XYZ file of C-alpha atoms in Angstrom:
530
model
C -78.161 34.731 28.501
C -75.773 37.432 30.216
C -78.745 39.394 31.057
C -80.360 36.622 32.979
C -77.076 35.993 34.773
C -76.729 39.490 35.875
C -80.465 40.030 36.971
C -80.060 36.843 39.211
C -76.601 38.035 40.676
C -78.160 41.324 41.461
C -81.135 39.765 43.199
C -78.771 37.385 45.340
C -76.295 40.384 46.099
C -79.236 42.465 47.367
C -80.505 39.495 49.242
C -77.183 38.871 51.078
C -76.872 42.579 51.624
C -80.097 42.828 53.460
C -78.981 39.804 55.569
C -76.136 41.735 56.758
C -73.639 39.695 54.567
C -71.206 41.003 51.838
C -72.996 40.735 48.635
C -70.089 38.537 47.386
C -71.744 35.637 49.104
C -74.925 36.293 47.137
C -72.951 36.254 44.048
C -71.393 32.921 44.801
C -74.865 31.414 45.607
C -76.212 32.847 42.585
C -73.703 30.709 40.532
C -74.692 27.762 42.234
C -78.199 28.232 41.898
C -77.867 29.077 38.280
C -75.787 26.098 37.435
C -78.338 23.794 39.142
C -81.001 25.294 37.068
C -79.034 24.337 33.817
C -77.111 27.531 33.129
C -73.474 27.634 32.009
C -70.921 30.415 32.174
C -70.418 32.215 28.837
C -67.504 33.700 27.358
C -68.408 37.028 28.087
C -68.721 36.310 31.796
C -65.308 34.461 31.959
C -63.598 37.515 30.155
C -65.039 40.027 32.387
C -63.732 37.681 35.475
C -60.290 37.668 34.112
C -60.211 41.400 33.316
C -61.643 41.867 37.136
C -58.761 39.925 38.650
C -56.181 41.516 36.285
C -57.517 45.278 37.334
C -57.771 44.058 41.161
C -53.911 43.212 40.859
C -53.063 46.451 39.176
C -54.870 48.420 41.848
C -53.132 46.474 44.424
C -49.827 47.549 42.799
C -50.725 51.059 42.722
C -50.919 51.050 46.502
C -48.145 48.805 47.332
C -44.930 49.962 48.912
C -42.715 47.465 47.348
C -40.102 47.891 50.122
C -42.873 45.949 52.231
C -42.220 42.935 50.416
C -38.732 42.581 51.597
C -39.490 42.898 55.218
C -39.125 39.274 57.025
C -42.780 39.299 58.331
C -43.943 39.608 54.543
C -41.691 37.169 52.804
C -40.678 35.019 55.629
C -44.166 34.639 57.056
C -45.609 33.848 53.759
C -42.888 31.118 53.132
C -43.237 29.866 56.445
C -47.039 29.388 56.496
C -46.969 28.070 52.943
C -44.580 25.265 54.268
C -46.470 24.523 57.543
C -49.908 24.859 56.072
C -48.970 22.489 53.185
C -47.615 19.966 55.751
C -50.708 20.217 57.826
C -53.079 19.541 54.953
C -50.787 16.808 53.858
C -50.948 14.923 57.278
C -54.858 15.575 57.494
C -55.491 14.459 54.115
C -53.302 11.192 54.570
C -55.374 10.717 57.627
C -58.746 10.844 55.806
C -57.312 8.579 53.258
C -56.225 6.023 55.812
C -59.598 6.223 57.392
C -61.126 5.056 54.071
C -62.625 8.367 52.529
C -63.438 7.156 48.918
C -62.352 10.226 46.893
C -58.830 10.168 48.465
C -58.238 6.581 48.624
C -56.610 6.163 45.007
C -54.596 9.354 45.497
C -51.084 8.964 45.861
C -48.595 11.067 48.030
C -47.638 13.248 45.327
C -51.211 14.021 44.410
C -52.061 14.638 48.097
C -49.062 17.145 48.202
C -50.375 18.915 45.344
C -53.840 19.209 46.641
C -52.310 20.417 50.003
C -50.278 23.082 48.184
C -53.455 24.302 46.443
C -55.177 24.513 49.730
C -52.462 26.262 51.575
C -53.382 29.646 49.466
C -55.704 32.358 50.640
C -57.795 34.474 48.375
C -56.536 37.879 46.964
C -59.792 38.769 45.649
C -61.750 38.228 48.700
C -59.266 39.771 51.171
C -58.947 43.051 48.943
C -62.929 43.392 48.667
C -63.171 42.614 52.591
C -60.477 45.055 53.428
C -61.902 47.825 51.082
C -65.364 47.379 52.634
C -63.949 47.838 56.168
C -61.592 50.678 55.019
C -58.639 48.615 56.032
C -56.471 48.412 52.853
C -53.713 50.896 54.273
C -54.125 49.732 57.863
C -51.231 47.789 59.652
C -53.024 44.541 59.370
C -54.414 45.140 55.743
C -50.852 45.808 54.504
C -49.751 42.559 56.345
C -52.269 40.325 54.706
C -51.730 42.072 51.195
C -47.986 41.540 51.345
C -48.579 37.811 52.321
C -50.966 37.500 49.355
C -48.772 38.931 46.910
C -45.821 36.725 47.995
C -48.389 33.699 47.879
C -49.344 34.975 44.158
C -45.670 35.115 43.381
C -45.494 31.426 44.550
C -48.398 30.425 42.503
C -47.309 32.040 39.355
C -43.822 30.339 39.599
C -45.603 26.936 40.116
C -47.944 27.443 37.125
C -45.031 28.518 34.824
C -42.934 25.489 36.010
C -46.015 23.121 35.796
C -46.691 23.926 32.124
C -43.251 22.173 31.305
C -42.248 25.359 29.307
C -39.921 28.064 30.434
C -40.594 31.663 29.291
C -39.191 32.865 25.986
C -35.750 33.811 26.272
C -36.607 37.539 25.431
C -38.663 37.510 29.015
C -35.359 38.969 30.287
C -36.241 42.200 28.232
C -38.924 42.765 31.011
C -36.266 43.719 33.513
C -35.943 46.925 31.633
C -39.481 47.965 32.326
C -38.128 50.400 35.139
C -36.211 52.249 32.568
C -39.543 53.328 30.804
C -41.126 54.691 34.359
C -40.286 58.386 33.396
C -42.166 57.914 29.996
C -45.015 56.566 31.619
C -45.014 59.091 34.373
C -44.880 61.977 31.591
C -48.051 60.098 29.970
C -49.743 59.996 33.410
C -49.318 63.823 33.897
C -50.724 64.414 30.510
C -53.914 62.165 30.561
C -55.727 64.564 32.638
C -58.838 63.045 34.496
C -62.093 61.356 33.800
C -62.459 58.821 31.184
C -58.902 59.406 29.607
C -57.463 58.377 33.094
C -59.546 55.290 33.096
C -58.419 54.395 29.449
C -54.837 55.018 30.194
C -55.133 52.726 33.406
C -56.804 50.084 31.390
C -54.176 50.300 28.764
C -51.363 49.937 31.231
C -52.990 46.902 33.130
C -54.375 45.051 30.192
C -51.863 45.891 27.252
C -48.581 47.234 28.600
C -48.775 44.831 31.937
C -50.930 41.458 31.094
C -50.114 41.798 27.494
C -46.410 41.821 27.592
C -46.103 39.329 29.989
C -48.378 36.885 28.280
C -46.154 37.673 25.112
C -43.071 36.164 26.711
C -44.805 33.246 28.381
C -45.439 34.696 32.072
C -48.872 35.007 33.606
C -50.455 38.319 32.612
C -51.758 38.829 36.369
C -48.199 39.226 37.536
C -47.451 41.777 34.746
C -50.456 43.861 35.862
C -49.306 43.811 39.432
C -45.749 44.834 38.552
C -47.030 47.647 36.313
C -48.988 48.864 39.242
C -46.175 48.881 41.405
C -43.884 50.962 38.599
C -46.474 53.627 38.920
C -47.175 53.552 42.758
C -44.875 56.224 43.424
C -46.660 58.850 41.090
C -48.588 61.558 42.902
C -51.962 60.584 41.169
C -51.532 56.682 41.843
C -54.428 57.061 44.196
C -56.506 59.004 41.962
C -56.138 56.443 39.295
C -57.069 53.509 41.536
C -60.073 55.234 42.672
C -61.261 55.903 38.958
C -60.896 52.032 38.531
C -62.834 51.177 41.596
C -66.461 50.761 40.053
C -65.157 49.112 36.857
C -63.201 46.598 38.935
C -65.965 46.107 41.292
C -68.291 45.220 38.431
C -65.972 42.728 36.761
C -65.240 40.992 40.022
C -68.965 40.279 40.337
C -68.400 37.869 37.471
C -65.678 36.379 39.000
C -67.526 35.055 42.041
C -70.520 34.275 39.933
C -68.232 32.224 37.548
C -66.954 30.289 40.586
C -70.584 28.674 40.785
C -71.428 28.526 37.166
C -68.140 26.493 35.748
C -68.525 23.299 38.045
C -71.241 20.610 38.280
C -72.105 20.095 41.941
C -72.156 16.855 43.506
C -73.067 15.602 46.869
C -69.743 13.938 47.151
C -67.765 16.985 46.323
C -69.916 18.957 48.693
C -69.324 16.312 51.507
C -65.473 16.549 51.039
C -65.458 20.375 50.731
C -67.310 20.420 54.121
C -64.416 18.138 55.691
C -62.036 20.638 54.150
C -63.703 23.435 56.225
C -63.118 21.677 59.408
C -59.355 21.482 58.683
C -59.383 25.694 57.840
C -59.364 26.779 61.419
C -55.692 25.251 61.865
C -54.553 27.164 58.709
C -55.801 30.251 60.274
C -54.076 29.185 63.655
C -50.883 29.010 61.767
C -51.321 32.536 60.412
C -52.130 33.609 63.794
C -49.002 32.008 65.314
C -46.804 33.454 62.591
C -48.008 37.030 62.779
C -47.975 37.027 66.796
C -44.444 35.589 66.606
C -43.308 38.724 64.805
C -44.467 40.652 67.725
C -47.514 42.318 66.058
C -50.401 43.546 68.402
C -53.218 41.123 68.920
C -55.709 42.995 67.246
C -53.365 43.493 64.040
C -52.745 39.651 64.168
C -56.374 38.767 64.532
C -57.610 40.996 61.747
C -54.878 40.035 59.279
C -55.607 36.402 60.240
C -59.296 36.732 59.442
C -58.694 38.599 56.107
C -56.650 35.377 55.171
C -58.984 32.881 56.639
C -60.331 31.173 53.336
C -59.294 28.923 50.501
C -58.274 30.828 47.165
C -59.161 31.117 43.751
C -55.459 30.277 42.842
C -56.316 26.862 44.533
C -58.893 26.461 41.809
C -56.472 27.551 39.265
C -53.724 24.953 40.412
C -56.276 22.351 40.618
C -57.651 22.978 37.182
C -54.007 22.889 35.673
C -53.183 19.529 37.513
C -56.459 17.978 36.263
C -55.397 19.166 32.674
C -52.128 17.579 32.941
C -53.713 14.407 34.326
C -52.147 14.767 37.845
C -55.532 15.022 39.862
C -59.156 13.484 39.075
C -61.784 15.751 37.803
C -63.692 15.412 41.251
C -61.010 17.352 42.825
C -62.221 20.354 40.888
C -65.619 20.093 42.286
C -64.216 19.623 45.834
C -62.170 22.906 45.341
C -64.842 24.766 44.044
C -67.085 24.007 46.845
C -64.262 24.494 49.257
C -63.457 27.965 48.023
C -66.962 28.859 48.053
C -67.848 27.647 51.549
C -64.804 29.315 53.044
C -65.842 32.783 51.397
C -69.338 32.384 52.790
C -68.020 31.436 56.328
C -65.181 34.119 56.138
C -67.598 36.891 55.133
C -69.625 37.241 58.538
C -66.187 36.320 60.392
C -64.544 39.232 58.934
C -67.443 41.747 59.705
C -67.494 40.603 63.382
C -63.828 40.528 63.801
C -63.229 43.936 65.363
C -66.301 43.566 67.488
C -65.050 40.483 68.925
C -61.751 41.851 69.775
C -63.285 44.925 71.633
C -65.403 42.398 73.938
C -62.389 40.045 74.592
C -59.161 42.220 74.394
C -58.771 42.307 78.202
C -58.649 38.470 78.267
C -55.832 38.446 75.722
C -52.088 38.342 76.349
C -50.429 41.522 74.570
C -46.769 42.267 73.958
C -45.322 44.980 75.887
C -44.671 48.323 74.184
C -41.206 47.857 74.150
C -41.650 44.576 72.493
C -44.089 45.451 69.670
C -43.128 45.470 65.949
C -41.896 48.666 65.032
C -44.779 48.962 62.483
C -47.175 48.391 65.312
C -45.671 50.962 68.016
C -47.880 52.959 70.109
C -48.474 56.541 69.317
C -47.901 59.847 71.408
C -49.669 63.101 70.271
C -47.737 65.220 72.421
C -49.443 68.593 73.226
C -51.918 68.724 70.414
C -55.413 69.810 71.196
C -57.164 69.077 67.896
C -57.012 65.870 65.936
C -57.638 65.533 62.210
C -58.058 61.889 60.923
C -57.460 61.669 57.481
C -55.202 64.287 55.651
C -56.479 64.267 52.188
C -57.884 67.417 50.545
C -60.748 67.937 53.326
C -58.427 66.992 56.248
C -55.603 69.286 54.916
C -57.992 72.285 54.464
C -59.209 71.966 57.960
C -55.836 71.616 59.357
C -54.565 74.665 57.738
C -57.531 76.699 58.976
C -57.200 75.767 62.450
C -53.546 76.577 62.282
C -54.078 80.012 60.746
C -56.505 81.229 63.561
C -55.014 79.162 66.712
C -51.624 78.385 65.934
C -49.884 74.884 66.215
C -52.678 73.065 68.261
C -53.391 70.487 65.424
C -51.909 67.139 64.647
C -53.066 65.110 61.565
C -53.278 61.395 61.421
C -53.137 59.224 58.235
C -52.578 55.670 57.313
C -50.624 56.268 53.984
C -46.994 56.472 54.284
C -46.710 58.881 50.945
C -49.248 61.279 52.479
C -47.524 61.667 55.669
C -43.926 62.119 53.909
C -45.648 64.868 51.559
C -47.554 66.711 54.434
C -44.344 66.430 56.729
C -42.445 68.184 53.903
C -44.806 71.050 53.756
C -44.485 71.741 57.424
C -47.642 70.070 58.609
C -47.274 67.964 61.876
C -48.817 64.645 60.693
C -48.250 61.219 62.315
C -49.206 57.592 61.007
C -52.044 55.725 62.446
C -55.120 53.580 61.803
C -58.063 55.418 63.120
C -60.258 52.308 62.969
C -58.110 50.845 65.460
C -59.407 50.453 68.861
C -55.982 50.127 70.478
C -55.193 53.343 68.623
C -57.696 55.345 70.730
C -57.003 53.486 73.950
C -53.321 54.426 73.729
C -53.841 58.144 72.596
C -56.479 59.159 75.166
C -54.650 57.774 78.048
C -52.051 60.578 77.779
C -53.060 63.531 75.686
C -54.988 66.919 75.864
C -57.179 66.485 72.600
C -60.443 68.374 72.646
C -61.682 68.135 69.255
C -61.465 65.274 66.887
C -62.311 66.072 63.087
C -62.809 62.942 61.112
C -62.232 63.589 57.258
C -61.403 60.144 55.824
C -62.415 59.458 52.291
C -63.930 55.997 53.225
C -67.152 56.284 55.055
C -66.867 53.009 56.707
C -63.561 54.043 58.164
C -65.150 57.259 59.479
C -68.021 55.182 61.154
C -65.482 52.780 62.604
C -63.433 55.613 64.030
C -66.266 57.463 65.530
C -67.339 54.163 67.063
C -63.958 53.407 68.586
C -63.266 57.001 69.868
C -66.682 56.978 71.835
C -65.956 53.429 73.043
C -62.689 54.455 74.295
C -64.372 56.952 76.756
C -63.589 60.129 74.720
C -65.863 63.086 75.963
C -64.658 65.955 73.757
C -66.277 67.247 70.515
C -66.160 65.163 67.310
C -67.055 66.570 64.077
C -67.211 64.590 60.604
C -67.718 64.824 57.114
C -70.298 62.986 54.848
C -71.037 62.600 51.189
C -74.616 61.713 51.255
C -77.677 62.516 53.509
C -78.065 58.908 55.177
C -74.448 59.195 56.039
C -75.254 62.158 58.309
C -77.754 60.153 60.239
C -75.494 57.120 60.620
C -72.421 59.198 61.937
C -74.453 61.288 64.358
C -76.095 57.869 65.701
C -72.383 56.849 66.489
C -71.578 59.763 68.398
C -70.678 62.739 66.179
C -71.579 66.129 67.493
C -71.649 67.726 64.006
C -71.510 66.312 60.612
C -71.177 68.250 57.506
C -72.104 67.414 53.871
C -68.843 68.114 51.998
C -70.624 69.000 48.685
C -73.019 71.422 50.422
C -70.435 73.046 52.335
C -68.019 73.254 49.450
C -71.012 75.035 47.475
C -71.451 77.379 50.302
C -67.950 78.096 50.724
C -67.904 78.882 46.845
C -70.603 81.491 47.403
C -69.321 83.025 50.208
C -65.924 83.399 48.439
C -67.433 84.749 45.463
C -69.630 87.301 47.437
C -66.445 88.330 49.302
C -64.464 88.807 46.288
C -67.267 91.093 44.703
C -67.805 93.042 47.889
C -71.578 91.795 47.966
C -72.189 94.203 45.066
C -73.772 91.915 42.575
C -76.722 93.353 40.647
C -80.003 91.438 41.074
C -81.156 89.713 37.799
C -83.981 91.415 36.102
C -86.872 89.458 35.331
């Protein structure tokens, strides 16, 4: 059974990819098609789906700056959106009921309010996958969207806990002592090494220490995984752990999207109501846009954060399912919500891909805040007198920066989007600033006032490298651009976007290794005898 499900999921995912859509759209469609053919979800698929969500929240925690949740644009924006969005859906659903919509006719105001609350959430799973594909997880708009989603997840967990009519066990207060064991976790982290032990340690933390402990005391396991990730986010190897889980998490999340279609019996009525709900979705997006813009973020940041949240949520399915089990909502609402979530994913996927392109074409027609008014996280950037710009200060970027500095002096400046990377690099004496290289406004601001002659593109995400070069050339930069690539087909794509030189990092590493060895032995290596 599972082999059939996986085979069909692959086929539809591949077809969606060939149509220039994210594979997750294909997985969703595959679920509905399989259900129509009589297939049902299995225990294995459901378990893997749950594991995918837990690992997703754990990796979010590993990348999260917990201080960001305390900023007013995060907690204030999430709270305000939840209230305004719920109010909008209440009014809209009451209007549809008044117009005689059969499914809503027998629902009370309390039931409609509960459904509106479920519709107010946006999907964490969809947003994170979309941001990872675009290389925007650490961009300003990505962090803004993720912060709001985490607050929404907290709201949902509180609701789910309260709705069960059962408070957590009294000893749940012991979880407040978790920060005290962080030194022990850090010591273990230092000793597990790399490879499979690092992956196993991450699984142990997410599933046993995080999800397991929280479920033991009557709290949701997803929240525990998120908190464990946050506790470890300050470790120097947190990023390595997150990357080690990437493929495993992606595989499990395929089951999540497949499961949405497999679990519900589709009906024409449910599809029709879901289509009506899709007509209400733009107002939900407009509320996001108004809130983010009101906090004085740039239009691009506001737009891309809004598009990342322009969907209905899997938490809406969970809330609706619990309400059905409690007898608060009819079973038809489960079908409606499943269709609404799926249709919103299918709509949001191409919109997210085209968002940056649309902004570049229409940015001149949009009213922007003045530089002095902008939110401090979205301020303009001055590179001073630098002549060489290094994008991405990981191992490759740092090596390039040091080599240039050694031979030509302090003419380089590094750019990275991770705060911890910038703090570490600055502490070591390097000139590094924070910026989003995939942001078109970033390039427009920089090249109106600097002397940059060479740009080295060395970010670990290939999609981000492509976007950076595309934005760079689009801004009118005529200097030299060099980039790194991992695979042969990446070289062609980067060159076509405007890179003057592209270097395969594995080939260059091998060549550098051979040169260093020959230099070390003075070229006096005896030829092998045959």
